[in-house]
Amino acid sequence: MAGLIRINDDVFEEFISEKQIRERIKELADVINTDYAGRIPIFIGVLNGSFIFLSDLIREISVDCEIDFFKLSSYGDAKISSGQVRLLKDLNCEVAGRDIIVVEDIVDSGLSIAFTKKIIEKESPKSIKFISLLLKKGIPKIDFTIDYVGFEIPPDFVIGYGLDYAQKVRNLKSIYKLTRQGTIRPE
Ligand code: IMP
Ligand code: MG
């Protein structure tokens, strides 16, 4: 059936289409363009998951801006967070005195974004805001707001549009949701 993907014996169903993603990114960018008029923000993408979202978002941004990347690891190849966040690649840009926008693909437990906030705040930015394409409802254990959210979603496992399943399927154009869990696990 169209819109269904099988990986091992897990079944995923199309959940957010390419068109819905594109339209929502345009809306988010319009708000950011207004909020940052006359400023030069640095978009900091949290790798790997945010690279597609960041590249689509940035092309709808009309204010002058810069980008940099930060790489974290917390999941290994599992579907559930290990609860451990490690820094794999640090920033190259000068954060002090700058307007920072942290770009995430998804906020699940909130551990990664909280870790990122702590590290960036140590460098004394002028301001720091957060954008995430997806936010899992009711799950994040964070005591601050995600300023710009694409879609609030139920706490299901999702893939595609940058989000991986054991490092694969980041190249899917839409976002898919796990609807039936099989018994075979990725190694
Ligand atoms: P955290 O639990 O908020 O720390 O999420 C950590 C990272 O895990 C996110 O930035 C994603 O890269 C990844 N992640 C969280 N939930 C999912 C999911 O449903 N599918 C794929 N990756 C996810
Ligand atoms: Mg991520």
Coordinates of N, CA and C and ligand atoms in Angstrom, one line a residue:
M1 N 0.8 -1.2 0.0 CA 0.0 0.0 0.0 C 0.9 1.3 0.0
A2 N 0.5 2.3 -0.8 CA 1.2 3.5 -0.8 C 1.3 4.1 0.6
G3 N 2.4 4.8 0.9 CA 2.5 5.5 2.2 C 2.9 4.6 3.3
L4 N 3.2 3.3 3.0 CA 3.7 2.4 4.1 C 5.1 2.0 3.8
I5 N 5.9 1.9 4.8 CA 7.3 1.4 4.6 C 7.5 0.3 5.6
R6 N 8.2 -0.8 5.2 CA 8.6 -1.9 6.1 C 10.1 -1.9 6.3
I7 N 10.5 -1.9 7.5 CA 11.9 -2.1 7.8 C 12.0 -3.3 8.8
N8 N 12.8 -4.3 8.3 CA 12.7 -5.6 9.0 C 11.2 -5.9 9.1
D9 N 10.7 -6.2 10.3 CA 9.2 -6.4 10.3 C 8.5 -5.2 11.1
D10 N 9.1 -4.1 11.1 CA 8.4 -2.9 11.6 C 7.7 -2.2 10.5
V11 N 6.5 -1.7 10.7 CA 5.8 -1.0 9.7 C 5.6 0.5 10.1
F12 N 6.0 1.3 9.1 CA 5.9 2.8 9.3 C 4.9 3.3 8.3
E13 N 4.1 4.3 8.7 CA 3.1 4.9 7.8 C 3.4 6.4 7.6
E14 N 3.1 6.9 6.4 CA 3.4 8.3 6.2 C 2.5 9.2 7.2
F15 N 3.2 10.2 7.8 CA 2.6 10.9 8.9 C 2.5 12.4 8.6
I16 N 3.7 12.9 8.1 CA 3.7 14.4 7.7 C 4.3 14.4 6.3
S17 N 3.6 14.9 5.4 CA 4.0 14.9 3.9 C 5.0 15.9 3.7
E18 N 5.7 15.8 2.5 CA 6.7 16.7 2.0 C 6.0 18.1 1.9
K19 N 4.8 18.2 1.4 CA 4.1 19.5 1.2 C 3.8 20.1 2.6
Q20 N 3.3 19.3 3.6 CA 3.1 19.9 4.9 C 4.3 20.4 5.5
I21 N 5.4 19.7 5.3 CA 6.7 20.1 5.9 C 7.2 21.4 5.3
R22 N 7.1 21.5 3.9 CA 7.5 22.7 3.2 C 6.7 23.9 3.6
E23 N 5.4 23.7 3.8 CA 4.5 24.9 4.1 C 4.8 25.3 5.6
R24 N 5.0 24.4 6.4 CA 5.2 24.8 7.9 C 6.6 25.5 8.0
I25 N 7.6 25.0 7.2 CA 8.9 25.6 7.3 C 8.8 27.1 6.8
K26 N 8.0 27.3 5.8 CA 7.8 28.7 5.3 C 7.2 29.6 6.4
E27 N 6.2 29.0 7.1 CA 5.6 29.8 8.2 C 6.6 30.1 9.3
L28 N 7.4 29.1 9.7 CA 8.3 29.3 10.8 C 9.4 30.4 10.3
A29 N 9.8 30.3 9.1 CA 10.8 31.2 8.6 C 10.3 32.6 8.5
D30 N 9.0 32.8 8.2 CA 8.4 34.1 8.2 C 8.5 34.8 9.6
V31 N 8.2 33.9 10.6 CA 8.2 34.5 12.0 C 9.6 34.8 12.3
I32 N 10.6 34.0 12.0 CA 12.0 34.2 12.3 C 12.5 35.5 11.6
N33 N 12.1 35.6 10.3 CA 12.5 36.8 9.6 C 12.1 38.1 10.2
T34 N 10.8 38.0 10.8 CA 10.3 39.2 11.5 C 11.1 39.4 12.8
D35 N 11.2 38.3 13.6 CA 11.8 38.4 14.9 C 13.3 38.9 14.8
Y36 N 14.0 38.5 13.8 CA 15.4 38.8 13.7 C 15.7 39.9 12.7
A37 N 14.8 40.7 12.3 CA 15.0 41.8 11.3 C 16.1 42.7 11.9
G38 N 17.1 43.0 11.0 CA 18.2 43.9 11.4 C 19.3 43.2 12.3
R39 N 19.1 41.9 12.5 CA 20.2 41.2 13.3 C 20.8 40.1 12.4
I40 N 21.9 39.6 12.9 CA 22.5 38.5 12.1 C 22.7 37.2 12.9
P41 N 21.6 36.4 13.0 CA 21.7 35.3 13.9 C 22.6 34.2 13.3
I42 N 23.1 33.3 14.3 CA 23.8 32.1 13.8 C 22.9 30.9 14.1
F43 N 22.6 30.2 13.0 CA 21.8 29.0 13.2 C 22.8 27.9 13.5
I44 N 22.6 27.2 14.7 CA 23.4 26.1 15.0 C 22.7 24.8 14.9
G45 N 23.0 24.0 13.9 CA 22.3 22.7 13.7 C 22.9 21.6 14.6
V46 N 22.0 20.9 15.2 CA 22.5 19.7 16.0 C 22.5 18.5 15.1
L47 N 23.7 18.0 14.8 CA 23.9 16.9 13.9 C 23.6 15.5 14.6
N48 N 23.2 14.5 13.9 CA 23.0 14.5 12.4 C 21.6 14.9 12.0
G49 N 20.6 14.7 12.8 CA 19.2 14.7 12.4 C 18.7 16.0 11.8
S50 N 19.4 17.2 12.2 CA 18.8 18.5 11.8 C 19.3 18.9 10.4
F51 N 20.1 18.2 9.7 CA 20.8 18.8 8.6 C 19.8 19.0 7.4
I52 N 18.8 18.2 7.2 CA 17.9 18.5 6.1 C 16.9 19.6 6.5
F53 N 16.4 19.6 7.7 CA 15.5 20.7 8.2 C 16.3 22.0 8.1
L54 N 17.5 22.1 8.6 CA 18.3 23.3 8.6 C 18.5 23.8 7.2
S55 N 18.8 22.9 6.2 CA 19.1 23.4 4.9 C 17.8 23.9 4.2
D56 N 16.7 23.3 4.5 CA 15.4 23.8 3.9 C 15.0 25.1 4.6
L57 N 15.2 25.2 5.9 CA 14.8 26.4 6.7 C 15.6 27.6 6.2
I58 N 16.9 27.4 6.1 CA 17.8 28.5 5.8 C 17.5 29.2 4.5
R59 N 17.0 28.4 3.5 CA 16.6 28.9 2.2 C 15.4 29.7 2.2
E60 N 14.6 29.7 3.3 CA 13.5 30.6 3.5 C 13.8 31.8 4.4
I61 N 15.0 31.8 4.8 CA 15.4 33.0 5.7 C 16.0 34.1 4.9
S62 N 15.4 35.3 5.1 CA 15.8 36.4 4.3 C 16.7 37.4 5.0
V63 N 16.9 37.3 6.3 CA 17.8 38.1 7.0 C 19.2 37.6 6.9
D64 N 20.3 38.4 7.0 CA 21.6 37.9 6.9 C 21.8 36.9 8.1
C65 N 22.5 35.8 7.8 CA 22.6 34.8 8.9 C 23.9 34.0 8.6
E66 N 24.3 33.3 9.7 CA 25.5 32.3 9.5 C 25.0 31.0 10.1
I67 N 25.8 29.9 9.7 CA 25.4 28.6 10.3 C 26.7 27.9 10.8
D68 N 26.4 27.1 11.8 CA 27.5 26.2 12.3 C 26.8 24.9 12.8
F69 N 27.6 23.9 13.2 CA 27.1 22.6 13.6 C 27.7 22.2 14.8
F70 N 27.0 21.4 15.5 CA 27.3 20.8 16.8 C 26.9 19.3 16.6
K71 N 27.7 18.4 17.1 CA 27.3 17.0 16.9 C 27.2 16.3 18.3
L72 N 26.1 15.7 18.5 CA 25.8 15.0 19.8 C 25.5 13.6 19.5
S73 N 25.7 12.7 20.4 CA 25.3 11.3 20.3 C 24.6 11.0 21.6
S74 N 23.4 10.4 21.4 CA 22.7 9.9 22.6 C 22.0 8.6 22.4
Y75 N 21.7 8.2 21.2 CA 20.9 7.1 21.0 C 21.5 5.8 20.6
G76 N 22.8 5.8 20.1 CA 23.3 4.6 19.5 C 22.4 4.2 18.4
D77 N 22.1 3.0 18.2 CA 21.1 2.5 17.2 C 19.8 2.1 17.7
A78 N 19.5 2.5 19.0 CA 18.2 2.1 19.6 C 17.1 3.1 19.3
K79 N 15.9 2.6 19.5 CA 14.8 3.5 19.3 C 14.5 4.3 20.6
I80 N 15.1 3.9 21.7 CA 14.8 4.6 23.0 C 16.1 5.3 23.4
S81 N 16.0 6.5 23.9 CA 17.2 7.3 24.3 C 17.9 6.5 25.4
S82 N 19.3 6.5 25.3 CA 20.1 5.9 26.3 C 20.2 6.8 27.5
G83 N 19.8 8.0 27.4 CA 19.9 8.9 28.5 C 21.2 9.6 28.7
Q84 N 22.2 9.1 27.8 CA 23.6 9.7 27.9 C 23.8 10.6 26.7
V85 N 24.2 11.8 26.9 CA 24.5 12.7 25.8 C 26.0 12.9 25.7
R86 N 26.6 12.7 24.6 CA 28.0 13.0 24.4 C 28.2 14.0 23.3
L87 N 29.2 14.9 23.5 CA 29.6 15.9 22.5 C 30.6 15.2 21.5
L88 N 30.3 15.1 20.3 CA 31.2 14.5 19.3 C 31.9 15.5 18.4
K89 N 31.2 16.7 18.2 CA 31.9 17.8 17.4 C 31.4 19.1 18.0
D90 N 32.4 19.9 18.4 CA 32.2 21.2 19.0 C 31.9 22.2 18.0
L91 N 31.5 23.4 18.4 CA 31.3 24.6 17.5 C 32.6 25.1 17.0
N92 N 32.6 25.7 15.8 CA 33.7 26.4 15.3 C 33.6 28.0 15.4
C93 N 32.3 28.4 15.6 CA 32.1 29.8 15.5 C 32.3 30.5 16.9
E94 N 32.4 31.8 16.9 CA 32.5 32.6 18.1 C 31.1 33.0 18.6
V95 N 30.7 32.4 19.7 CA 29.3 32.6 20.2 C 29.1 33.9 21.0
A96 N 30.2 34.3 21.6 CA 30.0 35.5 22.5 C 29.4 36.7 21.9
G97 N 28.4 37.2 22.5 CA 27.7 38.4 22.0 C 26.8 38.3 20.8
R98 N 26.6 37.0 20.3 CA 25.8 36.7 19.1 C 24.4 36.2 19.4
D99 N 23.5 36.4 18.5 CA 22.2 35.9 18.6 C 22.2 34.5 18.0
I100 N 21.9 33.5 18.9 CA 22.0 32.1 18.5 C 20.6 31.4 18.3
I101 N 20.4 30.7 17.3 CA 19.2 29.9 17.1 C 19.6 28.4 17.0
V102 N 19.3 27.6 18.0 CA 19.7 26.2 17.9 C 18.6 25.4 17.1
V103 N 19.1 24.6 16.2 CA 18.1 24.0 15.3 C 18.2 22.4 15.5
E104 N 17.0 21.9 16.0 CA 16.9 20.5 16.2 C 15.9 19.8 15.3
D105 N 16.0 18.6 15.0 CA 15.0 17.8 14.2 C 13.8 17.5 15.1
I106 N 14.1 17.0 16.3 CA 13.1 16.5 17.2 C 13.5 16.7 18.7
V107 N 12.6 17.1 19.5 CA 12.8 17.1 20.9 C 12.0 16.0 21.5
D108 N 12.7 15.0 22.1 CA 12.0 13.8 22.6 C 12.1 13.9 24.1
S109 N 13.2 13.3 24.7 CA 13.3 13.4 26.2 C 13.7 14.9 26.6
G110 N 14.3 15.6 25.6 CA 14.7 17.0 25.9 C 16.2 17.0 26.4
L111 N 16.8 15.8 26.6 CA 18.2 15.8 27.2 C 19.2 16.5 26.2
S112 N 19.0 16.2 24.9 CA 20.0 16.8 24.0 C 19.9 18.3 24.0
I113 N 18.7 18.8 23.9 CA 18.6 20.3 23.8 C 19.0 21.0 25.1
A114 N 18.8 20.3 26.2 CA 19.2 20.9 27.5 C 20.7 20.9 27.6
F115 N 21.3 19.8 27.1 CA 22.8 19.7 27.1 C 23.4 20.8 26.2
T116 N 22.8 21.0 25.0 CA 23.2 22.0 24.0 C 23.1 23.4 24.6
K117 N 22.0 23.7 25.3 CA 21.8 25.0 25.9 C 22.9 25.3 26.9
K118 N 23.2 24.3 27.8 CA 24.2 24.5 28.8 C 25.6 24.9 28.2
I119 N 25.9 24.2 27.1 CA 27.2 24.4 26.5 C 27.3 25.8 25.8
I120 N 26.2 26.1 25.1 CA 26.2 27.4 24.4 C 26.2 28.6 25.4
E121 N 25.4 28.4 26.4 CA 25.3 29.5 27.4 C 26.6 29.8 28.1
K122 N 27.4 28.9 28.2 CA 28.8 29.1 28.8 C 29.6 30.1 28.0
E123 N 29.3 30.1 26.7 CA 30.1 31.0 25.8 C 29.5 32.4 25.7
S124 N 28.5 32.8 26.6 CA 28.0 34.1 26.7 C 27.4 34.7 25.4
P125 N 26.4 34.0 24.8 CA 25.7 34.6 23.6 C 24.9 35.8 24.0
K126 N 24.6 36.6 23.1 CA 23.7 37.8 23.4 C 22.3 37.2 23.6
S127 N 21.9 36.3 22.8 CA 20.6 35.6 23.0 C 20.6 34.2 22.5
I128 N 19.7 33.4 23.0 CA 19.6 32.0 22.5 C 18.2 31.6 22.4
K129 N 17.8 31.1 21.2 CA 16.5 30.6 21.0 C 16.6 29.2 20.4
F130 N 15.4 28.5 20.4 CA 15.4 27.1 20.0 C 14.4 26.9 19.0
I131 N 14.7 26.1 17.9 CA 13.7 25.7 16.9 C 13.8 24.2 16.7
S132 N 12.6 23.5 16.8 CA 12.6 22.1 16.5 C 11.5 21.8 15.5
L133 N 11.8 21.0 14.5 CA 10.7 20.7 13.6 C 9.6 19.9 14.3
L134 N 10.1 18.9 15.2 CA 9.1 18.1 15.9 C 9.3 18.2 17.4
L135 N 8.2 18.1 18.1 CA 8.2 18.1 19.6 C 7.3 17.0 20.0
K136 N 7.8 16.1 20.8 CA 7.0 15.0 21.3 C 6.2 15.5 22.5
K137 N 4.9 15.4 22.4 CA 3.9 15.9 23.4 C 4.1 15.3 24.7
G138 N 4.3 16.1 25.8 CA 4.2 15.6 27.1 C 5.5 14.9 27.6
I139 N 6.5 14.7 26.7 CA 7.7 14.0 27.1 C 8.8 14.8 27.6
P140 N 9.1 16.0 26.9 CA 10.4 16.7 27.2 C 10.5 17.1 28.7
K141 N 11.6 16.7 29.3 CA 11.9 17.1 30.7 C 12.7 18.3 30.7
I142 N 12.2 19.4 30.2 CA 13.0 20.7 30.1 C 12.3 21.8 30.8
D143 N 13.1 22.7 31.4 CA 12.4 23.8 32.1 C 12.5 25.1 31.4
F144 N 12.6 25.0 30.0 CA 12.6 26.2 29.2 C 11.8 25.9 27.9
T145 N 11.5 26.9 27.2 CA 10.5 26.8 26.1 C 11.3 26.6 24.7
I146 N 10.7 25.7 23.9 CA 11.2 25.6 22.5 C 10.4 26.7 21.8
D147 N 11.2 27.8 21.3 CA 10.6 29.0 20.8 C 9.8 28.8 19.6
Y148 N 10.3 28.0 18.7 CA 9.6 27.7 17.4 C 9.5 26.2 17.2
V149 N 8.2 25.7 17.0 CA 8.0 24.3 16.9 C 7.2 24.1 15.6
G150 N 7.7 23.1 14.8 CA 7.0 22.8 13.5 C 5.7 22.1 13.8
F151 N 5.9 20.9 14.4 CA 4.7 20.1 14.7 C 4.8 19.4 16.1
E152 N 3.8 19.5 16.8 CA 3.7 18.7 18.1 C 3.2 17.3 17.7
I153 N 3.9 16.3 18.1 CA 3.5 14.9 17.7 C 3.3 14.0 18.9
P154 N 2.5 12.9 18.8 CA 2.5 12.0 19.9 C 3.8 11.3 20.1
P155 N 4.0 10.7 21.3 CA 5.3 10.1 21.6 C 5.7 8.8 20.9
D156 N 5.5 8.8 19.5 CA 5.8 7.6 18.7 C 7.1 7.8 18.1
F157 N 7.7 6.6 17.7 CA 9.0 6.7 17.0 C 8.8 7.1 15.5
V158 N 9.5 8.1 15.0 CA 9.3 8.6 13.7 C 10.6 8.6 12.9
I159 N 10.5 8.5 11.6 CA 11.7 8.4 10.7 C 11.5 9.3 9.5
G160 N 12.6 9.5 8.8 CA 12.6 10.3 7.5 C 12.9 11.8 7.7
Y161 N 13.2 12.4 6.6 CA 13.5 13.9 6.6 C 14.6 14.2 7.7
G162 N 15.6 13.4 7.6 CA 16.8 13.6 8.5 C 16.8 12.7 9.7
L163 N 15.6 12.2 10.1 CA 15.5 11.3 11.3 C 15.8 9.9 10.9
D164 N 16.7 9.2 11.6 CA 17.2 7.9 11.2 C 16.5 6.7 12.0
Y165 N 16.7 5.6 11.5 CA 16.5 4.3 12.2 C 17.7 3.5 12.0
A166 N 18.5 3.4 13.0 CA 19.9 2.7 12.9 C 20.7 3.3 11.8
Q167 N 20.7 4.7 11.7 CA 21.5 5.5 10.8 C 20.9 5.5 9.3
K168 N 19.9 4.7 9.1 CA 19.3 4.7 7.7 C 18.1 5.5 7.6
V169 N 17.5 5.6 6.4 CA 16.2 6.3 6.1 C 16.2 7.8 6.3
R170 N 17.3 8.4 6.6 CA 17.3 9.9 6.7 C 16.9 10.5 5.4
N171 N 17.1 9.8 4.3 CA 16.8 10.4 3.0 C 15.3 10.4 2.6
L172 N 14.5 9.8 3.4 CA 13.0 9.8 3.0 C 12.5 11.2 3.0
K173 N 11.7 11.6 2.0 CA 11.2 13.0 1.9 C 10.1 13.4 2.8
S174 N 9.3 12.4 3.3 CA 8.3 12.7 4.3 C 8.7 12.1 5.6
I175 N 7.9 12.4 6.6 CA 8.1 11.8 7.9 C 7.1 10.7 8.1
Y176 N 7.6 9.6 8.6 CA 6.8 8.3 8.8 C 6.8 8.0 10.3
K177 N 5.7 7.4 10.7 CA 5.5 7.0 12.1 C 5.4 5.5 12.3
L178 N 6.1 5.0 13.3 CA 6.0 3.5 13.6 C 4.5 3.1 13.9
T179 N 3.9 2.2 13.2 CA 2.6 1.9 13.5 C 2.5 0.4 14.0
R180 N 3.4 -0.4 13.5 CA 3.4 -1.8 14.0 C 4.8 -2.2 14.3
Q181 N 5.1 -2.6 15.5 CA 6.4 -3.0 15.9 C 6.6 -4.5 15.7
G182 N 7.7 -4.8 15.0 CA 8.0 -6.3 14.8 C 8.9 -6.8 15.9
T183 N 9.5 -7.9 15.7 CA 10.3 -8.5 16.7 C 11.8 -8.4 16.4
I184 N 12.1 -8.2 15.1 CA 13.5 -8.1 14.7 C 14.1 -6.7 15.0
R185 N 15.1 -6.6 15.8 CA 15.7 -5.3 16.1 C 16.9 -5.0 15.2
P186 N 17.2 -3.7 14.9 CA 18.4 -3.4 14.1 C 19.6 -3.8 15.0
E187 N 20.7 -4.2 14.4 CA 21.8 -4.6 15.3 C 22.4 -3.3 15.9
Ligands
IMP1 P1 16.2 13.8 23.1 O1 15.6 12.5 23.7 O2 15.3 14.9 23.1 O3 17.5 14.1 23.7 O4 16.5 13.4 21.6 C1 17.7 13.2 21.1 C2 17.8 13.0 19.6 O5 17.4 11.6 19.3 C3 17.0 13.8 18.7 O6 17.7 15.0 18.4 C4 16.9 12.9 17.4 O7 18.1 13.0 16.6 C5 16.8 11.6 18.1 N1 15.4 11.1 18.2 C6 14.5 11.4 19.1 N2 13.3 10.8 18.9 C7 13.5 10.2 17.7 C8 12.6 9.5 16.8 O8 11.4 9.3 17.1 N3 13.1 9.0 15.7 C9 14.4 9.2 15.3 N4 15.3 9.9 16.1 C10 14.8 10.4 17.2
MG2 MG 18.9 15.4 16.8

